[in-house]
């Protein structure tokens, strides 16, 4: 199994990729009508079919920042949110040479899962033509959760943190890294 699934609480689920050296973590906040997926990992596995197995609601993706190990599965989803300062990275390209990205992905050898479409040779970072834009002070919500958005540049110019008001969880992306 490429992904690990850990229930933090009933409707907060951590989705890990321990089979990859980056050990990425994406988080699903389930709600009745809409669930929020915070980041999509490397894209080596099919995170959409995994998340679909965890919720029947519609799925919105929100991006802590546009680095390859947080946006790999973005193209598998229709509705994607990103901070204004990195929207162009999603629409056009991440300003890092492709050879550097590929070297990062393959730094430690791994075996993609059987249903994977991932091919390192033809890899390009996924693009999202029309992402929804978020700003500092915005919030996103569903029937269970309310996530406040804080613009916290440093690790990257458009990095955000998400603070879930009811539970007090703070998702920091790679700010704390
Ligand atoms: Zn990063």
XYZ file of N, CA and C and ligand atoms in Angstrom:
532
model
N 0.857 -1.207 0.000
C 0.000 0.000 0.000
C 0.883 1.244 0.000
N 0.710 2.112 -0.980
C 1.533 3.316 -1.086
C 1.193 4.319 0.015
N -0.110 4.436 0.317
C -0.551 5.428 1.297
C -0.806 4.807 2.670
N -0.527 5.606 3.697
C -0.976 5.239 5.031
C -2.147 6.156 5.385
N -3.086 5.631 6.144
C -4.273 6.396 6.524
C -4.365 6.383 8.046
N -4.267 7.560 8.652
C -4.293 7.648 10.113
C -5.396 8.615 10.546
N -6.301 8.120 11.393
C -7.385 8.974 11.883
C -6.878 9.798 13.063
N -6.734 11.114 12.857
C -6.327 12.020 13.933
C -7.532 12.213 14.855
N -8.668 12.443 14.233
C -9.978 12.456 14.891
C -10.927 11.829 13.896
N -12.188 11.705 14.305
C -13.178 11.061 13.448
C -13.119 11.500 11.990
N -13.116 12.813 11.762
C -13.191 13.326 10.399
C -11.943 14.091 9.974
N -10.853 13.906 10.716
C -9.561 14.461 10.300
C -8.635 13.287 10.045
N -8.204 13.156 8.804
C -7.439 11.974 8.419
C -6.106 12.401 7.807
N -5.011 11.833 8.331
C -3.680 12.090 7.777
C -3.370 11.009 6.754
N -2.975 11.443 5.572
C -2.648 10.511 4.486
C -1.147 10.620 4.226
N -0.432 9.546 4.504
C 1.022 9.579 4.415
C 1.551 8.793 3.235
N 2.775 9.131 2.837
C 3.475 8.380 1.788
C 4.824 7.929 2.345
N 4.785 6.949 3.198
C 6.011 6.492 3.835
C 6.908 5.699 2.892
N 6.338 5.264 1.763
C 7.138 4.508 0.794
C 8.071 5.428 -0.002
N 7.877 6.736 0.166
C 8.745 7.702 -0.507
C 9.606 8.397 0.547
N 10.809 8.747 0.192
C 11.736 9.300 1.191
C 11.226 10.606 1.807
N 10.382 11.340 1.103
C 9.892 12.612 1.650
C 8.877 12.406 2.773
N 8.294 11.209 2.873
C 7.288 10.927 3.900
C 6.229 12.033 3.945
N 5.677 12.367 2.820
C 4.715 13.472 2.765
C 3.472 13.151 3.580
N 2.822 14.212 4.034
C 1.545 14.081 4.738
C 0.546 15.057 4.132
N -0.599 14.542 3.767
C -1.724 15.373 3.346
C -2.825 15.139 4.375
N -3.717 16.113 4.531
C -4.749 15.987 5.565
C -6.131 16.188 4.973
N -7.029 15.298 5.342
C -8.407 15.380 4.870
C -9.312 15.797 6.026
N -10.083 16.876 5.800
C -11.075 17.346 6.778
C -12.448 17.058 6.186
N -13.060 15.993 6.678
C -14.308 15.552 6.077
C -15.501 16.370 6.559
N -16.390 16.688 5.631
C -17.648 17.347 5.956
C -18.765 16.670 5.187
N -19.996 17.116 5.477
C -21.166 16.476 4.863
C -21.203 16.697 3.358
N -21.115 17.961 2.950
C -21.254 18.281 1.529
C -19.909 18.467 0.843
N -18.955 18.951 1.621
C -17.632 19.170 1.026
C -16.563 18.741 2.033
N -15.518 18.143 1.529
C -14.346 17.823 2.349
C -13.167 18.611 1.807
N -12.292 19.025 2.730
C -11.107 19.783 2.332
C -9.887 18.878 2.428
N -9.147 18.784 1.340
C -7.897 18.035 1.313
C -6.759 19.048 1.298
N -5.937 19.031 2.351
C -4.817 19.970 2.448
C -3.592 19.295 1.836
N -3.215 19.738 0.629
C -2.098 19.208 -0.160
C -2.419 17.816 -0.739
N -1.635 17.437 -1.737
C -1.912 16.165 -2.431
C -0.659 15.284 -2.580
N 0.409 15.613 -1.840
C 1.574 14.719 -1.831
C 2.370 14.731 -3.126
N 3.033 13.625 -3.386
C 3.967 13.552 -4.523
C 3.282 13.325 -5.859
N 2.076 12.759 -5.839
C 1.411 12.408 -7.098
C 1.851 11.067 -7.657
N 2.690 10.359 -6.938
C 3.158 9.051 -7.427
C 2.037 8.019 -7.322
N 1.245 8.102 -6.268
C 0.067 7.244 -6.140
C -1.180 7.970 -6.617
N -2.310 7.283 -6.564
C -3.581 7.915 -6.946
C -4.311 8.358 -5.682
N -4.022 9.585 -5.248
C -4.600 10.076 -3.994
C -6.092 10.361 -4.175
N -6.497 10.646 -5.398
C -7.929 10.902 -5.617
C -8.759 9.656 -5.304
N -8.349 8.514 -5.796
C -9.168 7.310 -5.543
C -9.125 6.942 -4.063
N -7.997 7.209 -3.387
C -7.955 6.955 -1.946
C -8.939 7.869 -1.207
N -8.894 9.164 -1.507
C -9.777 10.111 -0.820
C -11.232 9.805 -1.151
N -11.480 9.408 -2.391
C -12.848 9.055 -2.774
C -13.356 7.881 -1.926
N -12.461 6.986 -1.546
C -12.866 5.845 -0.721
C -13.134 6.264 0.737
N -12.698 7.479 1.102
C -12.858 7.952 2.479
C -14.026 8.909 2.650
N -14.532 9.446 1.536
C -15.668 10.373 1.624
C -16.463 10.338 0.329
N -17.784 10.565 0.465
C -18.613 10.653 -0.739
C -18.952 12.110 -1.053
N -18.461 13.037 -0.244
C -18.733 14.461 -0.475
C -17.905 14.959 -1.654
N -18.175 16.190 -2.082
C -17.264 16.790 -3.054
C -15.935 17.088 -2.351
N -14.887 17.207 -3.109
C -13.540 17.356 -2.527
C -12.901 18.639 -3.058
N -12.550 19.536 -2.149
C -11.784 20.732 -2.509
C -10.356 20.561 -1.996
N -9.409 20.911 -2.833
C -7.998 20.856 -2.425
C -7.549 22.262 -2.038
N -6.864 22.381 -0.911
C -6.217 23.651 -0.568
C -4.728 23.387 -0.393
N -3.911 24.337 -0.873
C -2.473 24.127 -1.039
C -1.704 24.905 0.023
N -0.902 24.228 0.845
C -0.086 24.991 1.803
C 0.995 25.779 1.067
N 1.562 25.192 -0.004
C 2.514 25.896 -0.858
C 2.794 25.031 -2.079
N 3.295 25.699 -3.129
C 3.428 25.011 -4.415
C 4.838 24.429 -4.564
N 5.145 23.408 -3.780
C 6.346 22.602 -3.989
C 5.895 21.220 -4.462
N 6.748 20.539 -5.229
C 6.363 19.312 -5.938
C 5.787 18.245 -5.015
N 6.278 18.203 -3.756
C 5.837 17.146 -2.846
C 4.555 17.518 -2.098
N 3.965 18.652 -2.472
C 2.676 19.050 -1.870
C 1.573 19.183 -2.916
N 1.969 19.231 -4.194
C 0.973 19.464 -5.258
C 0.951 18.333 -6.282
N 1.637 17.227 -5.993
C 1.791 16.157 -6.993
C 0.484 15.605 -7.526
N -0.539 15.552 -6.661
C -1.816 14.988 -7.096
C -2.847 16.031 -7.487
N -2.452 17.293 -7.582
C -3.426 18.374 -7.806
C -4.246 18.179 -9.097
N -3.594 17.661 -10.143
C -4.307 17.529 -11.428
C -5.413 16.479 -11.359
N -5.435 15.676 -10.299
C -6.474 14.662 -10.148
C -7.783 15.271 -9.600
N -7.763 16.565 -9.260
C -8.923 17.207 -8.633
C -9.375 18.420 -9.452
N -10.693 18.679 -9.394
C -11.239 19.786 -10.184
C -11.143 21.121 -9.467
N -11.235 21.106 -8.139
C -11.319 22.371 -7.396
C -10.101 22.509 -6.496
N -9.272 23.492 -6.814
C -7.999 23.677 -6.116
C -7.871 25.134 -5.672
N -7.477 25.328 -4.432
C -7.242 26.657 -3.868
C -5.753 26.840 -3.591
N -5.288 28.076 -3.794
C -3.868 28.379 -3.581
C -3.725 29.852 -3.221
N -2.665 30.183 -2.482
C -2.416 31.583 -2.145
C -2.058 32.375 -3.407
N -2.467 33.647 -3.408
C -2.281 34.490 -4.599
C -0.824 34.530 -5.081
N 0.135 34.451 -4.136
C 1.538 34.614 -4.539
C 2.128 33.390 -5.227
N 1.427 32.259 -5.185
C 1.947 31.084 -5.893
C 0.963 30.535 -6.919
N -0.084 31.322 -7.205
C -1.078 30.870 -8.184
C -0.436 30.678 -9.551
N 0.483 31.570 -9.905
C 1.110 31.459 -11.237
C 2.003 30.218 -11.318
N 2.539 29.768 -10.171
C 3.352 28.549 -10.179
C 2.490 27.338 -10.533
N 1.235 27.376 -10.078
C 0.311 26.277 -10.406
C -0.179 26.387 -11.847
N -0.455 27.631 -12.267
C -0.991 27.839 -13.617
C 0.073 27.590 -14.677
N 1.290 28.066 -14.423
C 2.329 28.042 -15.461
C 3.430 27.032 -15.133
N 4.267 27.352 -14.167
C 5.355 26.432 -13.836
C 6.001 26.829 -12.518
N 6.488 25.862 -11.780
C 7.288 26.125 -10.586
C 8.656 26.625 -11.068
N 9.162 27.737 -10.495
C 10.420 28.298 -11.002
C 11.656 27.540 -10.514
N 11.660 26.247 -10.750
C 12.799 25.395 -10.398
C 13.033 24.492 -11.614
N 14.297 24.317 -12.053
C 14.534 23.489 -13.245
C 13.976 22.077 -13.064
N 13.421 21.549 -14.150
C 12.805 20.229 -14.115
C 13.799 19.151 -13.676
N 15.058 19.300 -14.098
C 16.067 18.295 -13.738
C 16.274 18.248 -12.223
N 16.171 19.417 -11.590
C 16.325 19.481 -10.130
C 15.140 18.801 -9.457
N 13.941 19.063 -9.965
C 12.744 18.426 -9.399
C 12.836 16.902 -9.517
N 13.223 16.424 -10.708
C 13.310 14.970 -10.926
C 14.353 14.336 -10.003
N 15.465 15.039 -9.833
C 16.525 14.517 -8.957
C 16.027 14.430 -7.516
N 15.224 15.406 -7.113
C 14.642 15.390 -5.761
C 13.699 14.200 -5.587
N 12.818 14.035 -6.561
C 11.821 12.962 -6.474
C 12.509 11.602 -6.365
N 13.569 11.432 -7.136
C 14.218 10.117 -7.231
C 15.475 10.027 -6.373
N 15.615 10.909 -5.403
C 16.828 10.939 -4.566
C 17.082 9.582 -3.915
N 16.025 8.954 -3.466
C 16.118 7.600 -2.917
C 15.192 6.722 -3.762
N 15.678 5.577 -4.264
C 14.847 4.745 -5.146
C 13.550 4.309 -4.462
N 12.496 4.211 -5.244
C 11.205 3.767 -4.713
C 10.477 2.985 -5.791
N 9.506 2.208 -5.382
C 8.688 1.452 -6.325
C 7.276 2.030 -6.299
N 6.825 2.627 -7.411
C 5.464 3.178 -7.427
C 4.431 2.071 -7.237
N 3.264 2.424 -6.705
C 2.222 1.410 -6.549
C 1.726 0.918 -7.910
N 1.048 -0.225 -7.906
C 0.666 -0.871 -9.165
C -0.250 -0.019 -10.032
N -1.131 0.763 -9.403
C -2.080 1.556 -10.201
C -1.507 2.918 -10.583
N -0.213 3.101 -10.369
C 0.389 4.411 -10.597
C 0.563 4.711 -12.083
N 0.296 5.983 -12.432
C 0.552 6.468 -13.804
C 1.914 7.176 -13.846
N 2.609 7.182 -12.726
C 3.817 7.995 -12.609
C 4.980 7.404 -13.399
N 5.587 8.248 -14.247
C 6.790 7.851 -14.979
C 7.805 8.983 -14.806
N 8.910 8.684 -14.170
C 9.879 9.738 -13.853
C 10.376 10.438 -15.124
N 10.645 9.678 -16.180
C 11.223 10.253 -17.399
C 10.321 11.334 -17.995
N 9.017 11.114 -17.927
C 8.098 12.085 -18.556
C 7.441 13.004 -17.518
N 7.978 13.000 -16.300
C 7.371 13.812 -15.227
C 7.422 15.299 -15.545
N 6.301 15.965 -15.349
C 6.266 17.433 -15.262
C 5.343 17.767 -14.096
N 5.629 18.847 -13.366
C 4.742 19.180 -12.239
C 3.324 19.436 -12.759
N 2.304 18.974 -12.036
C 0.935 19.180 -12.498
C 0.584 20.659 -12.551
N -0.267 21.006 -13.506
C -0.725 22.398 -13.616
C -2.216 22.460 -13.358
N -2.630 23.590 -12.816
C -4.060 23.840 -12.582
C -4.383 25.133 -13.305
N -5.244 25.048 -14.312
C -5.498 26.207 -15.186
C -6.141 27.373 -14.451
N -7.150 27.087 -13.657
C -7.886 28.177 -12.997
C -8.067 27.876 -11.511
N -6.958 28.006 -10.741
C -7.091 27.767 -9.297
C -7.901 28.892 -8.638
N -8.565 28.559 -7.540
C -9.209 29.582 -6.714
C -8.122 30.226 -5.858
N -8.224 31.538 -5.676
C -7.170 32.274 -4.978
C -7.596 32.550 -3.532
N -6.667 32.331 -2.589
C -6.931 32.704 -1.198
C -5.918 33.759 -0.748
N -6.356 34.526 0.261
C -5.532 35.598 0.821
C -5.449 35.427 2.333
N -4.477 36.092 2.927
C -4.362 36.152 4.380
C -5.683 36.650 4.971
N -6.201 35.951 5.961
C -7.438 36.384 6.611
C -8.684 35.687 6.074
N -8.561 35.010 4.943
C -9.696 34.232 4.433
C -9.927 33.021 5.326
N -11.078 32.401 5.191
C -11.255 31.096 5.815
C -12.079 30.206 4.902
N -11.887 28.909 5.044
C -12.672 27.927 4.294
C -13.318 27.007 5.323
N -14.449 26.443 4.982
C -15.173 25.683 5.995
C -16.010 24.577 5.365
N -16.504 23.709 6.218
C -17.532 22.744 5.849
C -18.399 22.514 7.094
N -19.199 21.476 7.092
C -20.152 21.268 8.199
C -19.445 20.987 9.524
N -18.202 20.558 9.487
C -17.486 20.189 10.717
C -16.344 21.126 11.107
N -15.771 21.812 10.132
C -14.510 22.511 10.392
C -14.499 23.918 9.810
N -13.662 24.750 10.440
C -13.448 26.109 9.939
C -11.943 26.371 9.968
N -11.380 26.558 8.795
C -9.932 26.716 8.673
C -9.593 28.157 8.317
N -8.911 28.834 9.255
C -8.447 30.202 9.006
C -7.126 30.147 8.247
N -6.972 31.071 7.310
C -5.774 31.085 6.473
C -4.847 32.213 6.897
N -3.613 31.847 7.197
C -2.575 32.817 7.548
C -1.481 32.766 6.495
N -1.145 33.898 5.909
C -0.031 33.949 4.958
C 1.267 33.969 5.756
N 2.088 32.934 5.577
C 3.322 32.797 6.358
C 4.500 32.535 5.419
N 4.924 33.562 4.665
C 6.034 33.371 3.726
C 7.333 33.071 4.470
N 8.269 32.458 3.782
C 9.555 32.109 4.386
C 10.083 30.868 3.695
N 9.434 29.756 3.927
C 9.800 28.531 3.201
C 9.573 28.722 1.699
N 8.495 29.417 1.371
C 8.217 29.819 -0.013
C 7.332 31.061 0.068
N 7.281 31.870 -1.002
C 6.603 33.175 -0.885
C 5.100 33.085 -0.634
N 4.482 31.996 -1.079
C 3.027 31.892 -0.920
C 2.615 30.849 0.094
N 3.521 30.495 1.010
C 3.182 29.491 2.031
C 2.065 30.011 2.934
N 1.126 29.130 3.244
C 0.082 29.478 4.210
C 0.060 28.454 5.342
N -0.433 28.901 6.507
C -0.785 27.993 7.585
C -2.298 27.992 7.702
N -2.843 26.876 8.135
C -4.289 26.740 8.305
C -4.570 26.402 9.759
N -5.386 27.225 10.383
C -5.742 27.017 11.792
C -7.202 26.575 11.875
N -7.404 25.366 12.411
C -8.776 24.850 12.522
C -9.343 25.300 13.867
N -10.388 26.121 13.793
C -10.877 26.824 14.983
C -11.465 25.924 16.061
N -12.174 24.875 15.683
C -12.871 24.063 16.687
C -11.913 23.138 17.443
N -10.937 22.578 16.740
C -10.036 21.606 17.364
C -8.710 22.222 17.799
N -8.368 23.393 17.239
C -7.106 24.036 17.581
C -5.900 23.496 16.839
N -6.122 22.657 15.843
C -4.976 22.166 15.056
C -4.465 23.258 14.134
N -3.141 23.343 14.034
C -2.492 24.271 13.113
C -1.707 23.469 12.092
N -2.052 23.633 10.821
C -1.323 22.945 9.749
C -0.303 23.921 9.174
N 0.960 23.563 9.243
C 2.007 24.524 8.935
C 2.702 24.278 7.601
N 2.280 23.271 6.854
C 2.988 22.976 5.603
C 4.440 22.680 5.899
N 5.350 23.382 5.193
C 6.774 23.209 5.466
C 7.359 24.396 6.233
N 6.511 25.222 6.802
C 7.024 26.366 7.582
C 7.852 25.848 8.760
N 7.361 24.806 9.417
C 8.101 24.179 10.506
C 8.790 22.956 9.913
N 10.019 23.117 9.516
C 10.685 22.055 8.744
C 12.172 22.159 8.944
Zn 8.174 22.811 0.641
